[in-house]
PDB file of N, CA and C in Angstrom:
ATOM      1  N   UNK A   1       0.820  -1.191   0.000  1.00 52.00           N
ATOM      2  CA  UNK A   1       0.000   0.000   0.000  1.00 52.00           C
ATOM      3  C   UNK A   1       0.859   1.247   0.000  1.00 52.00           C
ATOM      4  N   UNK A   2       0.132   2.391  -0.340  1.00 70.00           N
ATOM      5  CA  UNK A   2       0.809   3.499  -0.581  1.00 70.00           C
ATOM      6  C   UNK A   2       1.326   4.130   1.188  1.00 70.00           C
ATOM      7  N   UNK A   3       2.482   4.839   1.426  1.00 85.00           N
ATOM      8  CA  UNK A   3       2.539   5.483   2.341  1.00 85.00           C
ATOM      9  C   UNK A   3       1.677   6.783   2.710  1.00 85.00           C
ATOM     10  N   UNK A   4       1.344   7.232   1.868  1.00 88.00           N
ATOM     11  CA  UNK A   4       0.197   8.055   1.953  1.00 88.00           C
ATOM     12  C   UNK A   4      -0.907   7.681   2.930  1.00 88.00           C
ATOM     13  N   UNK A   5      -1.218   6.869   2.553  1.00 92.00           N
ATOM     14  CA  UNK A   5      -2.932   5.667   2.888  1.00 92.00           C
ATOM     15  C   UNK A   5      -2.259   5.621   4.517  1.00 92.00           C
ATOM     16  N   UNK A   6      -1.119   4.466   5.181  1.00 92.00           N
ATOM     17  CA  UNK A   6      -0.753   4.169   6.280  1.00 92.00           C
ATOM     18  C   UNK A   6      -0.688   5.954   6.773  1.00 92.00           C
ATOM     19  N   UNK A   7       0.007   6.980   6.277  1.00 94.00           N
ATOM     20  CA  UNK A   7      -0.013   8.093   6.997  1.00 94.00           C
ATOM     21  C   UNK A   7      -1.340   8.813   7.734  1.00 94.00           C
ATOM     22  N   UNK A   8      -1.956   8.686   6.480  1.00 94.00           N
ATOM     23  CA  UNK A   8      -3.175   9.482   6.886  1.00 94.00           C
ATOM     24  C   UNK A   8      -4.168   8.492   8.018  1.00 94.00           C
ATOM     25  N   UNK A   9      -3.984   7.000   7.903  1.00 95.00           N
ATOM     26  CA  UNK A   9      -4.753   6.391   8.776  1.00 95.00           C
ATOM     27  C   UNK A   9      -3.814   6.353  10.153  1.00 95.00           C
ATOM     28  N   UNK A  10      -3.011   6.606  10.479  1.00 95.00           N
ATOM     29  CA  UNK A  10      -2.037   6.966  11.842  1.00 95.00           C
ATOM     30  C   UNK A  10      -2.642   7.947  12.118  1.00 95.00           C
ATOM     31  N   UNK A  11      -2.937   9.375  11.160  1.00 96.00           N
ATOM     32  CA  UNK A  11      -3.335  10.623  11.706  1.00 96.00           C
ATOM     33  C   UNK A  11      -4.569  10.507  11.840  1.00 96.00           C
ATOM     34  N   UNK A  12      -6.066   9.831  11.413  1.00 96.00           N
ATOM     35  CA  UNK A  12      -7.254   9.847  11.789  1.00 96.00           C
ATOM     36  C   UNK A  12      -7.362   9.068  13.148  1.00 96.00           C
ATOM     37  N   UNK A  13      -6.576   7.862  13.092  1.00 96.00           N
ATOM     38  CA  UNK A  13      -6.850   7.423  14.552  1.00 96.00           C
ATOM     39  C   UNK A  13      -6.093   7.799  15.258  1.00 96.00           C
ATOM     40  N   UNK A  14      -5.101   8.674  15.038  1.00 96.00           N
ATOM     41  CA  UNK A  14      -4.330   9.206  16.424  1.00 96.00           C
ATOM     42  C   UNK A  14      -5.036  10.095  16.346  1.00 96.00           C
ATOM     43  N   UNK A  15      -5.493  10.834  15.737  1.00 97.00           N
ATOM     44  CA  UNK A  15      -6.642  12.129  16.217  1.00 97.00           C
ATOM     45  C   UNK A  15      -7.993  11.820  16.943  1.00 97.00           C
ATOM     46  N   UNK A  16      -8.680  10.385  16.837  1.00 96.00           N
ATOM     47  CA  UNK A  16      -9.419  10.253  17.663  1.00 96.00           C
ATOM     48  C   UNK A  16      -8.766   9.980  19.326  1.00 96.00           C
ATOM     49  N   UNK A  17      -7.753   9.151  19.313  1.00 95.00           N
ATOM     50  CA  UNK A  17      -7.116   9.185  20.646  1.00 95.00           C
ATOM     51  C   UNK A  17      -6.826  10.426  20.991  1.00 95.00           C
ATOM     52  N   UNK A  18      -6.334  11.569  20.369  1.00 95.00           N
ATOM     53  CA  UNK A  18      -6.026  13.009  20.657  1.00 95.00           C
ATOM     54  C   UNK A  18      -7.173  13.659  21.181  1.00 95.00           C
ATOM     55  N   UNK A  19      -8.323  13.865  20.876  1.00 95.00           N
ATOM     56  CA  UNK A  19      -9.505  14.047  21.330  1.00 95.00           C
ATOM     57  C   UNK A  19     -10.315  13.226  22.790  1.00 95.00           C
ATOM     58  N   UNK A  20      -9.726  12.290  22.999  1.00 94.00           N
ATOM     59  CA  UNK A  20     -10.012  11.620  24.220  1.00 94.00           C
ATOM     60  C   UNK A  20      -9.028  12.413  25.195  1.00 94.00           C
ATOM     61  N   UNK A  21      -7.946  12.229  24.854  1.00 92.00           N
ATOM     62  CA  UNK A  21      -6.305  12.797  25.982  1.00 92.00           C
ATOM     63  C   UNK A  21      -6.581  14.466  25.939  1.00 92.00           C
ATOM     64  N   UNK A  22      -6.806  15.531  24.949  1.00 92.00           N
ATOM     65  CA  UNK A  22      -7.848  16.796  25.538  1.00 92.00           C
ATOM     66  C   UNK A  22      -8.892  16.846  26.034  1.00 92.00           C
ATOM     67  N   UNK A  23      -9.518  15.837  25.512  1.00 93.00           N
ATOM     68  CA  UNK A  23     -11.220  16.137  26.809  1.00 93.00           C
ATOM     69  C   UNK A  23     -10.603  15.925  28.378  1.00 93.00           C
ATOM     70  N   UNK A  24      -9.681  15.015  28.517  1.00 92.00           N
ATOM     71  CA  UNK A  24      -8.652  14.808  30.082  1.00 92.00           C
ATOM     72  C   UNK A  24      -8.425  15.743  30.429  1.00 92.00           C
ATOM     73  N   UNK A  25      -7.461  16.663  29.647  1.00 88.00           N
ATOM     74  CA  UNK A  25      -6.018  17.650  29.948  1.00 88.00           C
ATOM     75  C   UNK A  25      -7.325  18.538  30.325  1.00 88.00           C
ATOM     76  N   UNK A  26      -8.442  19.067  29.508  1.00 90.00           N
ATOM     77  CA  UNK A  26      -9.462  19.981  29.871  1.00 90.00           C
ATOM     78  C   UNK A  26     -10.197  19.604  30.965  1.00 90.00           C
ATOM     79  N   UNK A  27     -10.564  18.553  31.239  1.00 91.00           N
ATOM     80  CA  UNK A  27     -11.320  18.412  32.573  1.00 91.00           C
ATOM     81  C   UNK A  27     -10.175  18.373  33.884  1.00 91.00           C
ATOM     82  N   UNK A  28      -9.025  18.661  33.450  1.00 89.00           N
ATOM     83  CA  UNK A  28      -8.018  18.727  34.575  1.00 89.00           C
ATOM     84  C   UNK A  28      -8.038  19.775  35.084  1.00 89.00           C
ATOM     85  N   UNK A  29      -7.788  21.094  34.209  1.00 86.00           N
ATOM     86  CA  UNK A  29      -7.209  22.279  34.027  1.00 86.00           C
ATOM     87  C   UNK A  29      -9.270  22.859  34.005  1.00 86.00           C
ATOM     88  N   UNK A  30     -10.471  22.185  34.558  1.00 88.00           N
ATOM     89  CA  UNK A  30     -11.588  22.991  35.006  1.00 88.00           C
ATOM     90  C   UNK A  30     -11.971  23.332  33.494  1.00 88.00           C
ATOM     91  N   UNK A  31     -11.830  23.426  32.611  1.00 87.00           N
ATOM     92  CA  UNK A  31     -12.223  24.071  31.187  1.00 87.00           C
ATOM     93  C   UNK A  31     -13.244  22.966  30.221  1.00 87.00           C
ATOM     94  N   UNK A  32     -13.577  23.110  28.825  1.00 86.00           N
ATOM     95  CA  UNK A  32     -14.621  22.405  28.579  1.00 86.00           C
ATOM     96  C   UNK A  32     -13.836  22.606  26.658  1.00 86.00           C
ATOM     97  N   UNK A  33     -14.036  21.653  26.252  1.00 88.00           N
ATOM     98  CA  UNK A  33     -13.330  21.766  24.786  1.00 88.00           C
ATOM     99  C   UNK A  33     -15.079  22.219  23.655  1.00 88.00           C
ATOM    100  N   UNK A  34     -14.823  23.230  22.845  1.00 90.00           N
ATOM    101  CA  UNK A  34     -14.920  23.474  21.766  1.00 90.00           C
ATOM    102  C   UNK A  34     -14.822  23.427  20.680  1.00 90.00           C
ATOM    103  N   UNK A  35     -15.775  22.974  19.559  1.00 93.00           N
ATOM    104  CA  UNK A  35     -15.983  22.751  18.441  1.00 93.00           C
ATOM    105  C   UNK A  35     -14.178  23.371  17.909  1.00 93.00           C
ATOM    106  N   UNK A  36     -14.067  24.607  17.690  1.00 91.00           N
ATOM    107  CA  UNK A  36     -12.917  25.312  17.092  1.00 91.00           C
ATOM    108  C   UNK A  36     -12.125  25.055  17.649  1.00 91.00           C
ATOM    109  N   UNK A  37     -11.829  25.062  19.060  1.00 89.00           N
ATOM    110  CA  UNK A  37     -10.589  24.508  19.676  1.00 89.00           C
ATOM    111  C   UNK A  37     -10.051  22.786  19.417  1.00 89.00           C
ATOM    112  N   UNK A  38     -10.880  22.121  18.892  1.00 93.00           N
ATOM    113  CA  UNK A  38     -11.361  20.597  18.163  1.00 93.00           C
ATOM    114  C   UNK A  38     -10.234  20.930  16.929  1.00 93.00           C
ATOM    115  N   UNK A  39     -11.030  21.665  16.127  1.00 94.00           N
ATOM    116  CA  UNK A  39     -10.698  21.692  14.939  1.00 94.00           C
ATOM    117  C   UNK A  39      -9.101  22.525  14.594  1.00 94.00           C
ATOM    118  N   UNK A  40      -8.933  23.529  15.542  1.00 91.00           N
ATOM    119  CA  UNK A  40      -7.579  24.414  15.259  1.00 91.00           C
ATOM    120  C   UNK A  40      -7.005  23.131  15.801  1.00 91.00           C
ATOM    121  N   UNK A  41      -7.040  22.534  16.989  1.00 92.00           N
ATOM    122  CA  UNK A  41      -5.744  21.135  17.151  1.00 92.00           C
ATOM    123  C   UNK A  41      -5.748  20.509  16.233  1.00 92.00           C
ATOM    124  N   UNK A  42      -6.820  20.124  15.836  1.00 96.00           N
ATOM    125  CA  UNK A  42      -6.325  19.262  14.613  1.00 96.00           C
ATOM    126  C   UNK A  42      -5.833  19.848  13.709  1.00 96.00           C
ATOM    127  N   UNK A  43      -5.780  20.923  12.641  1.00 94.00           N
ATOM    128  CA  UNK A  43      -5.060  21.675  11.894  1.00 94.00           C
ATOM    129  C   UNK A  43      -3.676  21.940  12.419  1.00 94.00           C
ATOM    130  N   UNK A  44      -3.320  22.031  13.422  1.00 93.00           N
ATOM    131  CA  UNK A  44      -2.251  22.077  13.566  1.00 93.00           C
ATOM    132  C   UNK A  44      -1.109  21.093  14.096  1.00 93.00           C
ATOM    133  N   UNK A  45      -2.059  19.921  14.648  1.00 95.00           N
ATOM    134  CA  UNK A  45      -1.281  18.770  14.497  1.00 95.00           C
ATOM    135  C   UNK A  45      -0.802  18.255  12.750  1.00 95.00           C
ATOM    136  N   UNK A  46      -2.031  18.353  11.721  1.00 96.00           N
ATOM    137  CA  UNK A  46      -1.697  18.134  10.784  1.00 96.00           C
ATOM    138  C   UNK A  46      -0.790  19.065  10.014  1.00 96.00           C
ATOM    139  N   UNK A  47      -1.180  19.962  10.617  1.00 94.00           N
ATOM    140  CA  UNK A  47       0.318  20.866   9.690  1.00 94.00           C
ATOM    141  C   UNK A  47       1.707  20.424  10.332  1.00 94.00           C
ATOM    142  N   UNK A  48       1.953  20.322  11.534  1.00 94.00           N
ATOM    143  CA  UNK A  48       3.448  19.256  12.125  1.00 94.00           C
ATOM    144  C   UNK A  48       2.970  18.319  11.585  1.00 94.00           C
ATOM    145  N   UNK A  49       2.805  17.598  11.369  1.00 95.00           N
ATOM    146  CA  UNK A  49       2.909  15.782  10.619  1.00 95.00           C
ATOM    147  C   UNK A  49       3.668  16.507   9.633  1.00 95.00           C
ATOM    148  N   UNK A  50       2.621  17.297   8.487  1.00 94.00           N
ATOM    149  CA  UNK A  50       3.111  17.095   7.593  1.00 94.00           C
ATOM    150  C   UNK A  50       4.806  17.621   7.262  1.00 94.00           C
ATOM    151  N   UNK A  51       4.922  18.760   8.104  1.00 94.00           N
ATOM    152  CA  UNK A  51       6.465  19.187   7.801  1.00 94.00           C
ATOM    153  C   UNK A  51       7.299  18.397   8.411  1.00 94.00           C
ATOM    154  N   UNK A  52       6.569  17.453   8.875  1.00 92.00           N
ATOM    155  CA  UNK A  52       7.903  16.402   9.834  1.00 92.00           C
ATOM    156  C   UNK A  52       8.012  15.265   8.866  1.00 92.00           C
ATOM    157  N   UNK A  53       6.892  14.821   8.096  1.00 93.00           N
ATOM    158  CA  UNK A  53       6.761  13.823   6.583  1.00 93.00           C
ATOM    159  C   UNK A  53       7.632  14.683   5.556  1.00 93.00           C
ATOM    160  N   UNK A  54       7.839  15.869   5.436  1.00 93.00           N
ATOM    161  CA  UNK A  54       8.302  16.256   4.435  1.00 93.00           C
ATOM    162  C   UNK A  54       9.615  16.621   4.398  1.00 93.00           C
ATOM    163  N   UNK A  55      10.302  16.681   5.955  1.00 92.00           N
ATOM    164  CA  UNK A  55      11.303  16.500   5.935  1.00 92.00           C
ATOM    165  C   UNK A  55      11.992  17.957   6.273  1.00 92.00           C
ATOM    166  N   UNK A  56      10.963  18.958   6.882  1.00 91.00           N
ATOM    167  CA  UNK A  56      10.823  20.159   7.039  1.00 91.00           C
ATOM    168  C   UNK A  56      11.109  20.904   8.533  1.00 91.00           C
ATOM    169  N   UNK A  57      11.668  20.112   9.674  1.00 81.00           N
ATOM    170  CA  UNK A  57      11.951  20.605  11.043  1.00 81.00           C
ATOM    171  C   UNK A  57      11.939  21.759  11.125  1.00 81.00           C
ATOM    172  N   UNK A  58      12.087  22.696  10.078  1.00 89.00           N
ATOM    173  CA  UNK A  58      12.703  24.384  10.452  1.00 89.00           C
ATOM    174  C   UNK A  58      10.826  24.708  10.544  1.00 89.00           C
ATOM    175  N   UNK A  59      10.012  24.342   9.959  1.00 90.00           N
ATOM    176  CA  UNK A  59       8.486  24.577  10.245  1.00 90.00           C
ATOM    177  C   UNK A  59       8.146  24.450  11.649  1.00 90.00           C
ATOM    178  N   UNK A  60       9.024  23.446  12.430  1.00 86.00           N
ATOM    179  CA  UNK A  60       8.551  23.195  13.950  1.00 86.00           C
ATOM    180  C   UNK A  60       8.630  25.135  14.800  1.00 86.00           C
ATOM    181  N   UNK A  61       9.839  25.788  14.096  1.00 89.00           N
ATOM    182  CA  UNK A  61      10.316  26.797  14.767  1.00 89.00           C
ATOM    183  C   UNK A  61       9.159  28.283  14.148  1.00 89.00           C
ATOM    184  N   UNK A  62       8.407  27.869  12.821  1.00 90.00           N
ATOM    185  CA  UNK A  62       7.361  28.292  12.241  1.00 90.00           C
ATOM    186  C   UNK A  62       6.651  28.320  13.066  1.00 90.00           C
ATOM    187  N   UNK A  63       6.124  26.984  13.924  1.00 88.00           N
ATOM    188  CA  UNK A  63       4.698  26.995  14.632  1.00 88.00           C
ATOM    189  C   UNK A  63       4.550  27.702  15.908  1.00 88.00           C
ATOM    190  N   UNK A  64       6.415  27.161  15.927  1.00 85.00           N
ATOM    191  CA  UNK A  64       6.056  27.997  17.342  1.00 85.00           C
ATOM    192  C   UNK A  64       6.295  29.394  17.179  1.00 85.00           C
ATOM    193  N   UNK A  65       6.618  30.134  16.270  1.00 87.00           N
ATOM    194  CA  UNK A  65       6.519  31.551  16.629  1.00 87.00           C
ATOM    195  C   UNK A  65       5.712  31.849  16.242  1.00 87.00           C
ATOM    196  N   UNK A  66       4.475  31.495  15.361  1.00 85.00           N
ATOM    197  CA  UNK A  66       3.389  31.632  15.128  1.00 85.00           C
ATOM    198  C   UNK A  66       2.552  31.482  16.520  1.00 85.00           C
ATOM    199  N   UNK A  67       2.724  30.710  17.538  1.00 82.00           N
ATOM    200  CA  UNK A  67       1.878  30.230  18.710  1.00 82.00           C
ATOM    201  C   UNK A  67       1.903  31.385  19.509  1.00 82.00           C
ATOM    202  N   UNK A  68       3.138  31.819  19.577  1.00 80.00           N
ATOM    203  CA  UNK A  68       3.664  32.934  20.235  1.00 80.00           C
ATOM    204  C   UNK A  68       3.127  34.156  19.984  1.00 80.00           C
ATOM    205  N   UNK A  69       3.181  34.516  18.624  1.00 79.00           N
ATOM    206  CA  UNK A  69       2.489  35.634  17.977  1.00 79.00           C
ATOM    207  C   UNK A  69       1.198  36.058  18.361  1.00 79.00           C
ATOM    208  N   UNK A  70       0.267  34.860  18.585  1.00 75.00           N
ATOM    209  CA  UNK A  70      -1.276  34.961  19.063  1.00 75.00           C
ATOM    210  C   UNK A  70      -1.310  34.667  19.749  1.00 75.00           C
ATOM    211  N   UNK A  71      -0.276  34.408  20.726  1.00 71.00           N
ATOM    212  CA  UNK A  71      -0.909  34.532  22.213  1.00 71.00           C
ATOM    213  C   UNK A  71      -0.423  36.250  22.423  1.00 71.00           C
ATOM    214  N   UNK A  72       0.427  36.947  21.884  1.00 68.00           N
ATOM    215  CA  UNK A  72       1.187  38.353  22.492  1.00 68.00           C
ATOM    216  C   UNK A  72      -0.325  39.221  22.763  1.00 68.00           C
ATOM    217  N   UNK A  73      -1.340  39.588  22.136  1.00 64.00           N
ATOM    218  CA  UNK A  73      -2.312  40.546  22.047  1.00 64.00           C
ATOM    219  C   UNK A  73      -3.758  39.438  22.374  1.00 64.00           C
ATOM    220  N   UNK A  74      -3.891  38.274  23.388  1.00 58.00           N
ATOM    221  CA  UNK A  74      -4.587  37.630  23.225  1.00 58.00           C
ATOM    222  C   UNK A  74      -5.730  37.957  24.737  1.00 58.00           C
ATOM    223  N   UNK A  75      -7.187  38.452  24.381  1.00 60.00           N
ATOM    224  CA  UNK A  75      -8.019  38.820  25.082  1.00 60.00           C
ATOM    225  C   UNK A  75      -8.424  37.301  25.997  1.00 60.00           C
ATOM    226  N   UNK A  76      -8.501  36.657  25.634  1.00 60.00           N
ATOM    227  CA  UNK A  76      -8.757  35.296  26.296  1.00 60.00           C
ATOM    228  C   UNK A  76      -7.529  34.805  27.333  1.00 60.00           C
ATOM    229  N   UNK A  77      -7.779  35.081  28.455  1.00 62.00           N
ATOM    230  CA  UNK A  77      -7.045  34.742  29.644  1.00 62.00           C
ATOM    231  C   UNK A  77      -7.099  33.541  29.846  1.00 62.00           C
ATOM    232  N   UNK A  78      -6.210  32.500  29.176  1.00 64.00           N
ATOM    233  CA  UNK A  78      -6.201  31.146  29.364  1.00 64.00           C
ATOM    234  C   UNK A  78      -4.562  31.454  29.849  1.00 64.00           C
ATOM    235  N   UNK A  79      -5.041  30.331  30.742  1.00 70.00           N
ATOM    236  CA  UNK A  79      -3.369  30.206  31.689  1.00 70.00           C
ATOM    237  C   UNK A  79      -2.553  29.522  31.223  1.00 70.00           C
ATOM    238  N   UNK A  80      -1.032  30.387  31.429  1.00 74.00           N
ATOM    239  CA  UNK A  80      -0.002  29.342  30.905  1.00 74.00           C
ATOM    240  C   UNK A  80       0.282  28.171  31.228  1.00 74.00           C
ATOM    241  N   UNK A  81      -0.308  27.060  32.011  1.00 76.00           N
ATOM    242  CA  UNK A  81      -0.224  25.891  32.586  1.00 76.00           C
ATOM    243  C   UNK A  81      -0.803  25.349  31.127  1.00 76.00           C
ATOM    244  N   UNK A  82      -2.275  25.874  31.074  1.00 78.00           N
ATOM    245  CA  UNK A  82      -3.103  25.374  30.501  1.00 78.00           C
ATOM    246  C   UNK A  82      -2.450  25.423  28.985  1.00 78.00           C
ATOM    247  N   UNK A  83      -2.279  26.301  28.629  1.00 79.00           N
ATOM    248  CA  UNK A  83      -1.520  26.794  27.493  1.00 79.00           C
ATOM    249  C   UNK A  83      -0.495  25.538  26.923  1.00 79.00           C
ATOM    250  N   UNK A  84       0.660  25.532  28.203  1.00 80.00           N
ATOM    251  CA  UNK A  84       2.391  25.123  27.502  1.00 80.00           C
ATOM    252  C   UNK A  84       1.821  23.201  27.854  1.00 80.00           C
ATOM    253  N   UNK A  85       0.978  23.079  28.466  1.00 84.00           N
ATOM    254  CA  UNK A  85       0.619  21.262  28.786  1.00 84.00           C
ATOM    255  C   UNK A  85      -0.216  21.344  27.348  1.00 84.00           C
ATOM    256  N   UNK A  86      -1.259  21.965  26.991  1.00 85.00           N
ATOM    257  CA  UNK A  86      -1.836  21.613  25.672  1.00 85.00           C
ATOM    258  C   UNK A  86      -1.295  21.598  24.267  1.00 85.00           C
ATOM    259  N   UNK A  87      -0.301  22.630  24.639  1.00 86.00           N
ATOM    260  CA  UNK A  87       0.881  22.627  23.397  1.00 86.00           C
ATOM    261  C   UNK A  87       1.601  21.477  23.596  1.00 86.00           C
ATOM    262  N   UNK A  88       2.026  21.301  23.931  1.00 89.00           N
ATOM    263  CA  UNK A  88       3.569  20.087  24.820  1.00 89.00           C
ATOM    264  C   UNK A  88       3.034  18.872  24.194  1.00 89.00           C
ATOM    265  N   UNK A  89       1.684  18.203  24.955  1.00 91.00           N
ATOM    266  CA  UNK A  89       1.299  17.252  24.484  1.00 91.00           C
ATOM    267  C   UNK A  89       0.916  17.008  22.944  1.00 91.00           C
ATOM    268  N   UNK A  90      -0.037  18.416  22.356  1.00 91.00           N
ATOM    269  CA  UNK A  90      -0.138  18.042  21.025  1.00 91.00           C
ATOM    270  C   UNK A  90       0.948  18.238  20.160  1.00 91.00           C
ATOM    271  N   UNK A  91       2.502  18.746  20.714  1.00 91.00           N
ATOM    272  CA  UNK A  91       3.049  18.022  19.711  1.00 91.00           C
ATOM    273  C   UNK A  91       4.110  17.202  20.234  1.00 91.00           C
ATOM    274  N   UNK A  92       3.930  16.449  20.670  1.00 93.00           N
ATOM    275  CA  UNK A  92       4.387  14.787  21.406  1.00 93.00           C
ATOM    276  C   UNK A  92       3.745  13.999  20.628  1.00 93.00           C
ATOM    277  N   UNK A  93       2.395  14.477  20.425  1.00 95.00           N
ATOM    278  CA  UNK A  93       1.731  13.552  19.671  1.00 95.00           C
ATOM    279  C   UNK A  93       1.639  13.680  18.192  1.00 95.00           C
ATOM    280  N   UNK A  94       2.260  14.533  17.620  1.00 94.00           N
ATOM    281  CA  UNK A  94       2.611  14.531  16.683  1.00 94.00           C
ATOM    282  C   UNK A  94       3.661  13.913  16.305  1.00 94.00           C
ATOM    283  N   UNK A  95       4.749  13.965  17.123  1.00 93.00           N
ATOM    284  CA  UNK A  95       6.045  13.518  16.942  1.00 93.00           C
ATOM    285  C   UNK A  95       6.135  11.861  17.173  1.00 93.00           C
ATOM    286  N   UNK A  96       4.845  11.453  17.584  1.00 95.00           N
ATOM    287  CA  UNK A  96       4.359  10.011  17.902  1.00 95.00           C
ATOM    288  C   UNK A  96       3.852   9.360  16.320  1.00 95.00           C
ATOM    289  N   UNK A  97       2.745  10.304  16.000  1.00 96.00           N
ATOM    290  CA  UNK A  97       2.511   9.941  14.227  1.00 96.00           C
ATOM    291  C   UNK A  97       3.502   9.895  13.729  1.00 96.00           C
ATOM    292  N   UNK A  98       4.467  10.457  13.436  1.00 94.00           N
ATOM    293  CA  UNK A  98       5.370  10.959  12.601  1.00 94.00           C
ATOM    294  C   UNK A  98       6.900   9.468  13.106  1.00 94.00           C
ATOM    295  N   UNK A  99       6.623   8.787  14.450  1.00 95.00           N
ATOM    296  CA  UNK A  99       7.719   7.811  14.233  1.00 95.00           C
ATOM    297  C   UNK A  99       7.230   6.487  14.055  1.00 95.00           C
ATOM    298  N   UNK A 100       5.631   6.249  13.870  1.00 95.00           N
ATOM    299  CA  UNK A 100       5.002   5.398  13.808  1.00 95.00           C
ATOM    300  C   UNK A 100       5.110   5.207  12.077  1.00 95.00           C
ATOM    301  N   UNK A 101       4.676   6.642  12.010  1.00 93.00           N
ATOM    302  CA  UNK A 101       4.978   6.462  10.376  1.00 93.00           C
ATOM    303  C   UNK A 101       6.449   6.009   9.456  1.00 93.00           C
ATOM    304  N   UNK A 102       7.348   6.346  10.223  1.00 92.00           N
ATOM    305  CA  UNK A 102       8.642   5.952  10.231  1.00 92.00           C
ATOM    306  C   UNK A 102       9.378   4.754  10.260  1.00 92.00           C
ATOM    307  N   UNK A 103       8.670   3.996  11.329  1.00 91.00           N
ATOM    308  CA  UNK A 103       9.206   2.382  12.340  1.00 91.00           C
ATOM    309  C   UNK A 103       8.257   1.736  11.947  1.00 91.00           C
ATOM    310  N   UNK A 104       6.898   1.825  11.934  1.00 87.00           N
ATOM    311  CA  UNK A 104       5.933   0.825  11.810  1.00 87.00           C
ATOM    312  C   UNK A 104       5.415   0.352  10.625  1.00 87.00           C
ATOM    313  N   UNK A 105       5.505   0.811   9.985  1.00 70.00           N
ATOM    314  CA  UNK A 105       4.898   0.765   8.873  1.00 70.00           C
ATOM    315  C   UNK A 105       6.267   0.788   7.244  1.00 70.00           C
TER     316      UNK A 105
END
């Protein structure tokens, strides 16, 4: 089978496990997950997969100054606990797709 096919099925079911391990991290940290907050993790887990499939690490230093950028002027007082554990983990778990896709397959 194509590597494509094994990639993208690592990233649909690691995204359903990803969605179980934030509904956690959120009922830890008192908070409640959102449709958009759903969907921006997932966009941005899939944007790390893909620059880590493509062979692109200098994008990791992309995301994060992009992360950085919108949090500088950000009206929503979410705490940095909450913040650097939800970042941290989603991209652990990226870096989890990305050696599965590597070793396992």
């Amino acid at each position: 089978m194509n590597n494509y096919l094994y990639d993208s099925a690592i990233f649909v079911i690691g995204e359903l496990a990803a969605l179980v391990i934030f509904f956690l991290v959120t009922k830890m940290f008192g908070r409640s997950l959102t449709l958009s907050s759903i969907l921006r993790g997932v966009l941005e887990r899939g944007f790390l997969f893909i620059i880590l499939l493509v062979n692109l690490p200098q994008g990791m230093a992309f995301f994060g100054a992009l992360k950085i950028a919108t949090r500088l002027k950000d009206d929503d007082k979410i705490s940095n606990d909450y913040f650097l554990v939800g970042n941290l983990v989603s991209v652990l778990i990226v870096i989890g797709y990305y050696l599965m896709s590597q070793y396992c397959f």
